[in-house]
Amino acid sequence: MDKLFENYSLKNHNTFGIDVNARYYYEFSATEEIVFFLRENPVSKIKKIILGLGSNIVFTKDFDGIVIHPKVRGLQVVEETTEHVLLKIGAGEIWDNFVNYCCKKNYGGAENLSLIPGMIGASPVQNIGAYGVEAKDIIEEVEAVNIETQEIKKFRNQDCKFEYRNSIFKNELKGKYIVTYVTYKLSKKPVLNICYGKIKDELKKFNKKDISTVREAIINIRNRKLPDPEKIGNAGSFFKNPIIDCKKTQELRKEFPNIVSYKVSETKDKIATGWLIEQCGLKGKNFGKVGTYKDQALVIVNYGDATGKDVFNLAKDIQQTVYDKFGIIIDMEVNIV
Ligand code: EPU
């Protein structure tokens, strides 16, 4: 059943725990419901945002529009061979429940993405990633409803134009589609991806290496470095890791020999923003109601009753400080509304 609320508090719908109201809040559980709503209800015509668990968003004020929350559930095996399995999952399922299911079944591909907060529907939009794996590596197909025409469209992996924390849904199709289902391709003959240094070290504590121990290792690492949004409001990495010219990295290395960089192509490097922020003396710093996390400078935290403006202002100050010191612009990963 779908439901429409008016003047609805979003405090429990964003992991920063920011207390703002939406003019309308609409949740739906089936494709037919959202299609009918978009076609028939004038409320659906006003400004809108699609919100999953709200784990990547900061509201700086009340939202004078409609928040649409997909609650489409279900997990369906759509194809299975000796090599792989295709699983079609509702956009409203919790991401980590899906990863847990795959690990229990020994289906490989999702384990490095353990414990990422959020819902299935956000995984292709944001191309979530961690520990050397991105959602794009396992996404087969994305099913979505066109907001204007209510047509149901299936996007193949290559149609989604995936990039680092980016996709077509954040660019030319921004605000044009609502994801209802995502189909993932998992391997029944898993090859573990443990090249990310910290996983190898953590795995030494286990006496076997399989999908489930990789999941456990990653859960341990994440729990050590990232704050639990249930206890302290945050949205994971607040900034992206910038991609810069190798020449610029070489120049910076003269002055900052320990700069953390990863080669992404012949001419480009990715720089660890957490390191940049830490070098500015901003790791674990408290600025009243907001601050940066003590174990990972890339994460901004809400110590209690911060407003979205407090968070946004701190983010802008951090951007400026990093720019002044390194001449690098760090983009926000979190969506500001
Ligand atoms: N580092 C510091 N100081 C810090 C944080 C990091 O010096 O405060 C250094 C670390 O020592 C390490 C390097 O930076 O050498 C990278 O750190 P880490 O492995 O923690 O990863 P990250 O690049 O900071 C990215 C993702 C995370 C993801 C981890 C693991 C982005 C923006 N963030 O962080 O994603 O969990 O890699 O793969 O790409 C998220 O998107 O919400 C998120 C948490």
PDB file of C-alpha atoms and ligand atoms in Angstrom, residues 56 126 129-132 164-165 196 198 222 225-226 235-241 260 262 270 272-276 278-279 283 295-299 333, ligand 1:
ATOM      1  CA  ASN A  56      24.135  10.420   1.721  1.00  0.00           C
ATOM      2  CA  GLN A 126      25.733   6.637  -6.533  1.00  0.00           C
ATOM      3  CA  GLY A 129      32.075   1.491  -3.611  1.00  0.00           C
ATOM      4  CA  ALA A 130      34.597   0.316  -1.045  1.00  0.00           C
ATOM      5  CA  TYR A 131      37.728  -1.818  -0.748  1.00  0.00           C
ATOM      6  CA  GLY A 132      38.487  -2.058  -4.441  1.00  0.00           C
ATOM      7  CA  TYR A 164      33.712   6.692  -9.534  1.00  0.00           C
ATOM      8  CA  ARG A 165      30.683   7.552  -7.319  1.00  0.00           C
ATOM      9  CA  TYR A 196      43.192  -3.586  -0.659  1.00  0.00           C
ATOM     10  CA  LYS A 198      43.961  -3.596   5.027  1.00  0.00           C
ATOM     11  CA  ARG A 222      34.636  -0.388   8.904  1.00  0.00           C
ATOM     12  CA  LYS A 225      37.160   3.514  11.253  1.00  0.00           C
ATOM     13  CA  LEU A 226      33.626   4.698  10.588  1.00  0.00           C
ATOM     14  CA  ALA A 235      26.863  10.265   6.100  1.00  0.00           C
ATOM     15  CA  GLY A 236      30.074   8.280   5.587  1.00  0.00           C
ATOM     16  CA  SER A 237      32.653   9.954   3.363  1.00  0.00           C
ATOM     17  CA  PHE A 238      31.567  13.571   3.067  1.00  0.00           C
ATOM     18  CA  PHE A 239      33.978  14.310   0.210  1.00  0.00           C
ATOM     19  CA  LYS A 240      35.172  12.395  -2.829  1.00  0.00           C
ATOM     20  CA  ASN A 241      38.797  11.516  -3.388  1.00  0.00           C
ATOM     21  CA  VAL A 260      48.628   9.220  -0.339  1.00  0.00           C
ATOM     22  CA  TYR A 262      46.677   5.791  -6.241  1.00  0.00           C
ATOM     23  CA  LYS A 270      43.407   9.633  -7.080  1.00  0.00           C
ATOM     24  CA  ALA A 272      43.162  10.368  -0.385  1.00  0.00           C
ATOM     25  CA  THR A 273      41.097  13.300   0.877  1.00  0.00           C
ATOM     26  CA  GLY A 274      41.209  11.873   4.412  1.00  0.00           C
ATOM     27  CA  TRP A 275      44.963  12.362   4.345  1.00  0.00           C
ATOM     28  CA  LEU A 276      44.681  15.921   2.963  1.00  0.00           C
ATOM     29  CA  GLU A 278      44.328  15.304   8.387  1.00  0.00           C
ATOM     30  CA  GLN A 279      47.417  17.227   7.193  1.00  0.00           C
ATOM     31  CA  LYS A 283      41.077  15.270  11.940  1.00  0.00           C
ATOM     32  CA  ASP A 295      39.410   7.897  13.103  1.00  0.00           C
ATOM     33  CA  GLN A 296      38.598   9.088   9.569  1.00  0.00           C
ATOM     34  CA  ALA A 297      38.901  12.765   8.670  1.00  0.00           C
ATOM     35  CA  LEU A 298      36.729  12.292   5.571  1.00  0.00           C
ATOM     36  CA  VAL A 299      33.657  11.890   7.747  1.00  0.00           C
ATOM     37  CA  GLU A 333      30.104  13.361  -2.166  1.00  0.00           C
TER      38      GLU A 333
HETATM   39  N1  EPU B   1      43.847   8.560   5.570  1.00  0.00           N
HETATM   40  C1  EPU B   1      44.491   9.459   6.395  1.00  0.00           C
HETATM   41  N2  EPU B   1      43.744  10.142   7.323  1.00  0.00           N
HETATM   42  C2  EPU B   1      42.415   9.939   7.470  1.00  0.00           C
HETATM   43  C3  EPU B   1      41.757   9.019   6.620  1.00  0.00           C
HETATM   44  C4  EPU B   1      42.493   8.343   5.669  1.00  0.00           C
HETATM   45  O1  EPU B   1      45.694   9.647   6.319  1.00  0.00           O
HETATM   46  O2  EPU B   1      41.814  10.574   8.327  1.00  0.00           O
HETATM   47  C5  EPU B   1      44.640   7.800   4.604  1.00  0.00           C
HETATM   48  C6  EPU B   1      44.725   6.331   5.068  1.00  0.00           C
HETATM   49  O3  EPU B   1      45.800   6.128   5.907  1.00  0.00           O
HETATM   50  C7  EPU B   1      44.887   5.607   3.749  1.00  0.00           C
HETATM   51  C8  EPU B   1      44.122   6.460   2.760  1.00  0.00           C
HETATM   52  O4  EPU B   1      43.973   7.741   3.362  1.00  0.00           O
HETATM   53  O5  EPU B   1      46.231   5.574   3.367  1.00  0.00           O
HETATM   54  C9  EPU B   1      42.779   5.861   2.385  1.00  0.00           C
HETATM   55  O6  EPU B   1      41.973   5.693   3.545  1.00  0.00           O
HETATM   56  P1  EPU B   1      40.772   4.635   3.608  1.00  0.00           P
HETATM   57  O7  EPU B   1      41.240   3.276   3.264  1.00  0.00           O
HETATM   58  O8  EPU B   1      40.082   4.826   4.907  1.00  0.00           O
HETATM   59  O9  EPU B   1      39.832   5.023   2.416  1.00  0.00           O
HETATM   60  P2  EPU B   1      39.303   6.438   1.862  1.00  0.00           P
HETATM   61  O10 EPU B   1      39.916   6.673   0.532  1.00  0.00           O
HETATM   62  O11 EPU B   1      39.469   7.483   2.891  1.00  0.00           O
HETATM   63  C10 EPU B   1      37.348   5.377   0.530  1.00  0.00           C
HETATM   64  C11 EPU B   1      35.848   5.539   0.369  1.00  0.00           C
HETATM   65  C12 EPU B   1      35.102   4.924   1.552  1.00  0.00           C
HETATM   66  C13 EPU B   1      35.469   3.460   1.600  1.00  0.00           C
HETATM   67  C14 EPU B   1      36.993   3.325   1.752  1.00  0.00           C
HETATM   68  C15 EPU B   1      37.457   1.897   1.692  1.00  0.00           C
HETATM   69  C16 EPU B   1      35.592   7.569  -0.921  1.00  0.00           C
HETATM   70  C17 EPU B   1      35.174   9.000  -0.905  1.00  0.00           C
HETATM   71  N3  EPU B   1      35.544   6.943   0.247  1.00  0.00           N
HETATM   72  O12 EPU B   1      37.758   6.120   1.671  1.00  0.00           O
HETATM   73  O13 EPU B   1      33.730   5.040   1.290  1.00  0.00           O
HETATM   74  O14 EPU B   1      34.828   2.803   2.675  1.00  0.00           O
HETATM   75  O15 EPU B   1      37.648   4.006   0.656  1.00  0.00           O
HETATM   76  O16 EPU B   1      37.397   1.446   0.384  1.00  0.00           O
HETATM   77  O17 EPU B   1      35.929   7.048  -1.975  1.00  0.00           O
HETATM   78  C18 EPU B   1      31.731   6.295   1.684  1.00  0.00           C
HETATM   79  O18 EPU B   1      31.675   6.494   0.471  1.00  0.00           O
HETATM   80  O19 EPU B   1      30.854   6.732   2.475  1.00  0.00           O
HETATM   81  C19 EPU B   1      32.847   5.542   2.231  1.00  0.00           C
HETATM   82  C20 EPU B   1      33.008   5.378   3.537  1.00  0.00           C
END
